[in-house]
XYZ file of C-alpha atoms in Angstrom:
403
model
C -0.073 0.093 -0.172
C 1.517 3.483 -0.926
C 1.464 7.022 0.835
C 0.436 9.715 -1.475
C 1.155 13.349 -0.952
C -0.845 15.852 -3.168
C 0.085 19.490 -3.533
C -2.990 21.486 -4.413
C -6.465 20.794 -3.225
C -8.239 22.976 -5.939
C -10.344 21.470 -8.648
C -7.762 19.225 -10.078
C -6.269 18.188 -6.584
C -9.423 17.753 -4.663
C -11.073 14.998 -6.849
C -7.998 12.979 -7.468
C -7.182 13.312 -3.571
C -10.943 11.706 -2.841
C -10.640 9.059 -5.538
C -7.241 7.976 -4.416
C -8.316 7.713 -0.883
C -10.968 5.280 -1.780
C -8.486 2.895 -3.709
C -7.433 -0.414 -1.881
C -3.936 0.083 -2.920
C -3.465 3.305 -1.259
C -2.667 3.583 2.813
C -3.132 7.197 2.981
C -3.460 10.465 0.824
C -2.185 13.667 2.446
C -3.094 17.062 0.696
C -0.959 20.201 1.081
C -3.251 23.445 0.833
C -2.104 26.846 1.677
C -6.062 27.924 1.346
C -7.914 27.656 4.397
C -11.380 27.349 2.942
C -10.355 24.474 0.536
C -8.574 22.627 3.756
C -11.736 23.134 5.380
C -13.764 21.630 2.884
C -11.437 18.773 2.365
C -12.113 18.147 6.181
C -15.673 18.517 6.212
C -16.555 16.871 2.801
C -18.522 20.100 2.271
C -17.317 21.675 -1.214
C -20.271 23.509 -3.077
C -18.704 22.793 -6.415
C -20.444 21.233 -9.060
C -18.498 17.963 -8.965
C -20.947 15.118 -8.221
C -19.801 12.868 -5.514
C -17.000 14.713 -4.475
C -18.198 15.238 -0.982
C -19.638 11.572 -0.484
C -16.122 10.420 -1.736
C -14.564 12.433 1.185
C -16.810 11.294 3.530
C -16.580 7.793 2.835
C -12.797 7.344 3.467
C -10.519 7.755 6.762
C -7.317 7.774 4.614
C -7.548 11.323 3.697
C -5.745 14.176 5.511
C -4.583 17.576 5.229
C -1.826 19.797 5.926
C -0.991 23.561 5.312
C 2.521 23.401 4.454
C 5.014 21.446 2.556
C 6.176 18.262 4.935
C 9.532 18.444 6.129
C 10.599 14.950 5.216
C 9.042 14.071 1.772
C 10.694 10.592 1.466
C 8.166 9.381 3.974
C 5.743 9.507 0.699
C 6.116 6.697 -1.836
C 5.092 9.550 -4.599
C 3.733 13.175 -4.643
C 1.335 14.822 -7.221
C 1.819 18.448 -8.065
C -1.731 19.853 -8.696
C -1.363 23.448 -8.373
C -2.293 26.195 -11.582
C -0.092 27.325 -14.126
C -1.141 30.638 -15.222
C -0.109 32.575 -18.138
C 0.751 36.238 -17.538
C 0.865 38.330 -20.659
C 1.725 35.715 -22.555
C 4.279 34.101 -20.194
C 3.628 30.849 -18.149
C 4.093 31.154 -14.736
C 5.785 27.830 -13.535
C 8.514 28.935 -11.384
C 6.253 28.397 -8.286
C 6.259 24.506 -9.658
C 10.139 24.806 -9.700
C 9.915 25.638 -5.746
C 7.655 23.191 -4.977
C 10.162 20.574 -6.779
C 12.887 21.295 -4.591
C 10.939 20.522 -1.572
C 10.311 17.153 -2.650
C 13.353 15.638 -3.644
C 13.218 12.045 -2.285
C 9.957 11.074 -3.342
C 8.530 10.662 -6.928
C 7.062 13.496 -8.261
C 4.155 13.353 -10.904
C 3.507 16.509 -12.230
C -0.145 17.126 -13.278
C -0.068 20.701 -14.164
C -0.355 21.963 -17.572
C 3.087 23.139 -18.301
C 5.554 24.304 -21.537
C 7.298 21.313 -23.176
C 10.465 20.783 -21.566
C 8.912 21.945 -18.062
C 9.246 18.304 -16.476
C 12.789 17.771 -17.883
C 13.794 21.103 -16.195
C 12.347 20.044 -12.940
C 13.988 16.776 -13.184
C 17.487 18.424 -13.522
C 16.786 20.730 -10.745
C 15.730 17.763 -8.395
C 18.491 15.299 -9.761
C 15.921 12.740 -10.187
C 13.024 11.422 -12.694
C 9.855 13.561 -12.947
C 6.603 11.577 -14.240
C 4.093 14.246 -16.453
C 0.614 12.911 -15.764
C -1.232 15.908 -16.989
C -4.863 16.030 -15.955
C -7.692 16.241 -18.818
C -10.646 15.695 -16.949
C -13.986 17.788 -17.706
C -14.936 20.022 -14.651
C -18.305 18.435 -12.988
C -16.907 15.067 -14.104
C -13.993 14.408 -12.461
C -14.370 11.379 -10.173
C -16.253 9.653 -13.292
C -13.476 10.280 -15.655
C -10.651 9.398 -13.234
C -12.137 6.020 -13.925
C -12.631 5.959 -17.009
C -10.097 7.707 -19.145
C -6.572 6.572 -20.054
C -3.855 8.370 -18.209
C -1.010 9.674 -20.114
C 2.396 8.980 -18.654
C 5.531 10.847 -19.528
C 9.176 10.152 -18.144
C 11.904 12.225 -18.087
C 15.257 11.015 -19.082
C 16.470 9.907 -15.312
C 14.286 6.406 -15.576
C 17.181 4.148 -14.052
C 18.463 6.105 -11.520
C 15.526 6.573 -9.202
C 14.010 2.998 -7.342
C 10.756 4.699 -6.808
C 10.132 5.149 -10.684
C 9.171 1.984 -11.540
C 6.908 1.169 -8.579
C 4.884 4.610 -9.272
C 4.652 3.638 -12.884
C 3.395 -0.081 -11.967
C 1.122 1.652 -9.443
C -0.428 4.226 -12.213
C -1.007 0.821 -14.372
C -2.872 -0.501 -11.700
C -5.245 2.119 -10.754
C -6.000 3.657 -14.018
C -8.217 2.119 -16.619
C -5.140 2.605 -19.079
C -1.668 4.252 -19.459
C -0.280 5.744 -22.548
C 3.440 6.069 -21.946
C 5.994 8.337 -23.542
C 8.464 10.932 -22.761
C 7.591 13.919 -20.376
C 7.742 16.207 -23.555
C 5.375 14.223 -25.537
C 2.941 14.119 -22.647
C 3.175 17.719 -21.925
C 2.393 18.402 -25.859
C -0.604 16.090 -25.890
C -2.451 17.797 -23.011
C -1.167 21.315 -24.808
C -2.299 20.041 -28.390
C -5.507 18.338 -27.136
C -6.927 21.982 -25.502
C -5.253 24.062 -28.809
C -7.395 21.874 -31.109
C -10.496 22.134 -29.306
C -9.937 25.889 -29.144
C -9.330 26.020 -32.796
C -12.408 23.951 -33.628
C -14.260 26.411 -31.483
C -13.347 29.336 -33.610
C -13.875 27.673 -36.524
C -17.726 26.720 -35.342
C -18.089 30.280 -34.704
C -16.778 32.008 -37.642
C -18.442 29.191 -40.023
C -22.104 29.854 -38.117
C -21.600 33.588 -38.497
C -21.066 33.134 -42.380
C -24.001 31.020 -42.530
C -26.169 33.928 -40.896
C -24.810 36.028 -43.391
C -26.111 33.765 -46.218
C -29.392 33.881 -44.579
C -29.082 30.391 -43.471
C -29.458 28.656 -40.005
C -26.083 27.386 -38.245
C -28.128 24.780 -36.647
C -29.606 23.085 -39.656
C -26.231 23.437 -41.724
C -24.639 21.633 -38.987
C -27.229 18.906 -39.030
C -26.690 18.257 -42.690
C -23.032 18.253 -42.161
C -22.789 15.903 -39.473
C -26.240 13.685 -39.386
C -25.222 9.979 -40.289
C -21.680 11.422 -41.950
C -18.858 10.088 -39.712
C -16.454 12.543 -41.608
C -18.672 15.677 -41.043
C -18.091 17.772 -37.982
C -18.260 21.314 -36.713
C -18.320 22.556 -33.458
C -21.668 24.212 -31.809
C -21.031 28.256 -31.748
C -20.969 30.058 -28.711
C -18.864 32.180 -26.549
C -15.671 30.506 -25.616
C -13.504 30.922 -22.472
C -12.242 28.704 -19.980
C -9.033 28.510 -17.771
C -7.555 25.616 -19.950
C -8.579 26.664 -23.428
C -7.379 30.316 -23.136
C -4.065 29.806 -21.786
C -2.512 26.177 -22.825
C -1.699 27.331 -26.433
C 0.305 29.910 -25.202
C 2.561 27.127 -23.354
C 3.748 26.428 -27.208
C 4.801 30.139 -27.504
C 7.034 29.870 -24.389
C 9.048 27.547 -26.170
C 9.215 29.543 -29.240
C 6.737 27.132 -31.050
C 4.078 29.637 -32.717
C 0.940 28.457 -34.003
C -0.830 30.725 -36.309
C -4.246 28.843 -36.083
C -4.029 29.191 -32.525
C -3.260 32.814 -32.465
C -6.291 33.272 -34.858
C -8.764 31.127 -32.743
C -7.663 33.408 -29.570
C -8.691 36.504 -31.651
C -11.832 35.264 -32.704
C -13.111 33.612 -29.598
C -12.098 36.368 -27.423
C -13.638 39.388 -29.186
C -16.611 37.650 -30.777
C -19.142 39.984 -28.823
C -17.170 43.163 -29.996
C -17.073 41.805 -33.560
C -20.502 41.255 -33.595
C -21.708 44.601 -31.919
C -18.976 47.085 -32.573
C -19.940 50.719 -32.504
C -23.529 49.988 -32.258
C -23.360 49.424 -28.650
C -23.599 53.319 -28.290
C -27.261 52.934 -29.398
C -28.239 50.877 -26.239
C -28.688 51.888 -22.582
C -30.488 49.214 -21.036
C -28.273 46.103 -21.229
C -28.737 42.805 -20.000
C -26.027 39.670 -19.538
C -27.281 35.946 -19.129
C -24.548 33.935 -17.640
C -21.194 34.484 -16.003
C -19.665 30.723 -15.759
C -17.871 29.722 -18.480
C -19.576 26.535 -19.161
C -22.866 25.758 -19.208
C -24.773 24.203 -15.892
C -21.301 24.466 -14.012
C -20.187 27.006 -11.159
C -16.921 27.774 -12.475
C -16.162 31.538 -13.804
C -12.652 31.429 -14.240
C -11.834 33.132 -17.508
C -15.485 33.176 -18.488
C -15.630 35.979 -21.532
C -18.409 37.499 -19.438
C -15.645 39.522 -17.411
C -14.144 40.656 -20.567
C -17.897 41.582 -21.990
C -18.278 43.645 -18.451
C -14.744 45.204 -19.032
C -15.647 46.532 -22.487
C -19.236 47.674 -21.485
C -17.235 49.619 -18.500
C -14.753 50.910 -21.112
C -17.682 52.280 -23.265
C -19.538 53.536 -20.034
C -22.340 51.355 -19.545
C -24.088 51.566 -16.338
C -26.812 49.761 -15.026
C -26.357 46.314 -16.312
C -28.571 43.662 -14.997
C -26.901 40.313 -15.122
C -28.197 36.644 -14.117
C -26.606 33.256 -13.803
C -28.239 30.373 -11.793
C -25.238 29.364 -10.108
C -23.258 32.228 -8.735
C -23.557 35.892 -8.644
C -21.584 39.042 -8.795
C -19.944 40.366 -5.487
C -20.622 43.617 -3.917
C -17.369 44.593 -4.990
C -17.551 43.605 -8.421
C -21.180 45.036 -9.174
C -19.383 48.127 -7.923
C -16.361 47.841 -10.152
C -18.563 47.107 -13.488
C -21.895 49.134 -12.620
C -23.676 45.911 -12.880
C -26.193 44.199 -10.860
C -26.884 40.615 -10.156
C -30.632 39.785 -10.136
C -32.755 36.707 -9.231
C -34.495 35.529 -12.027
C -33.538 35.716 -15.851
C -37.028 37.169 -16.572
C -35.819 40.391 -14.558
C -33.533 40.851 -16.854
C -35.673 40.037 -20.083
C -38.049 42.558 -18.609
C -35.858 45.612 -18.849
C -33.065 45.614 -21.854
C -32.975 46.607 -25.069
C -29.551 44.558 -25.886
C -29.367 41.076 -24.494
C -26.202 39.188 -24.225
C -26.538 35.316 -23.890
C -23.014 34.336 -22.480
C -23.652 31.027 -21.228
C -26.393 28.269 -22.391
C -27.613 27.098 -19.225
C -30.405 24.885 -19.534
C -32.587 27.440 -17.530
C -32.324 29.751 -20.662
C -33.889 27.413 -22.937
C -37.522 28.063 -22.746
C -37.250 32.015 -22.009
C -39.405 34.490 -24.115
C -37.760 37.873 -24.685
C -39.641 41.169 -25.539
C -40.173 41.049 -29.568
C -38.190 44.433 -29.992
C -35.075 43.130 -27.785
C -31.870 42.589 -29.949
C -30.410 39.365 -28.869
C -26.562 38.512 -29.111
C -27.008 34.714 -28.641
C -24.726 32.452 -30.653
C -25.740 29.333 -29.251
C -29.245 30.168 -30.147
C -30.120 28.775 -26.704
C -33.080 31.412 -26.963
C -35.839 30.013 -28.933
C -35.189 30.528 -32.791
C -36.532 33.624 -34.293
C -35.896 34.833 -37.703
C -32.241 36.586 -38.258
C -32.577 40.857 -37.883
C -32.512 42.287 -41.295
C -29.434 44.924 -40.130
C -27.195 41.963 -41.045
C -25.678 41.542 -37.804
C -24.422 37.948 -37.149
C -26.414 36.062 -34.514
C -28.573 39.016 -33.837
C -32.462 37.817 -34.010
C -35.220 40.171 -34.221
C -39.086 39.321 -34.554
C -40.551 37.012 -36.478
C-alpha cells in the first residue's frame, strides 16, 4: 500500500485525492493546501462545487488528511502529485512556483499534473536531480471522479528513469489504478495535453466563424450543422458559442513560451475572445439598457474562471455603460464586482429580459432554454439557446429579431 502526497487541493487536486483515498492500494492521501477554505472543505466534505460525488467520496474514507505547509520529510511518501495552477501572465506561463515546490520534494517520486510548457518536466528533473513523471490532468470539470475511473492516463517520463528506485513502483501503481496508461516521454505528454486543448480551441473558433458566415448567407447554422454531421462520420463542426475557460484560453500559449508559434491558435484566440465586439461593434452606443445571461464559462457549471463575461463587462465599462443587469443560476457578482462594473446581479432571468434593449446570452444554461424575450429586444445569442427567431435584417451575425 502506498502513501501519497498531493500538492494543491483545488479543482484538480481535490477529486484526485478523494478518488485515490478510496482505492484499496492506497494507505493514505495527504493534501497540502494553503487556502484555509479549501482545507476546511476537504476536512468537512462540504465543497459547493458542481462536482457530483466529491463530498460523498471524501466522507466515505478515513485515509484522507490535510496539511497547510510542505512536509519536512517528503521521502516518507511513495509519490507526490503536483496539482497547482499554471497561469499565463501576458503570454508568459508561470511555472516558477512549480520549480520551488519540486525542490522541496527531493526524495519522493514527483508526478506533475499541471499543464506546463514542453520541456518543463525535464527542467524540473534536472533541478531535483531525479526523474519526474508528467501525468497531465484531462478531466472535464463536473465529471472529475467519473472520468478518473474511465479515461486513459498519459504518463510521460524524463531521462532519469534508471536512477531512482521509486520510479518503477510508481509507474506500476499508475498502471493498476487507471483503466489504461499511455507511456511516452515527458515532453510528448506535455504536448499531448497542450495540443488536445489547442485543437479544441481552434475547432470552437472555426465553428463560430463559419456559423457567422452561414447567418450572413441567410441560413440557420443549426440546420447546416445537422446536414453536415447527421449519419456522416467525416462531418464535424463545433457548436457556436462564447468560448472561454481557464485551460482553453491559456494552454495554446504554452507552445509560444518555447518559441513554437501556432498561427491557427493565435487566430482562434482573436476570434473567440473578441466575438461580442465583432458582433456589436460601435453600435453598442445605441443601447443604454443592457442585460447579460450567464457568468460561468460553461453551461450548468459554477466555475467563472476566464469566462468571457468578465471581458464583456470590462468592455462595457470602457464604453461607459452602467446599470447592467446580470443573471446566472449558479453564481452572483460580489458587491465589489457590482460596484466595479456598474452591474447588478438579479434573482431571475425574466428580470433581465423585462428591462433590456440589448441582451447578451453568454452561457447556454439549461434554465434559459424556454425564455421568451420582448419582440424588440436585440439578442446576441451565438449558441441559439433562446428560442429560434428570424435573423434581424440589419445584417449582424447572431442578432435575432421578431418573426
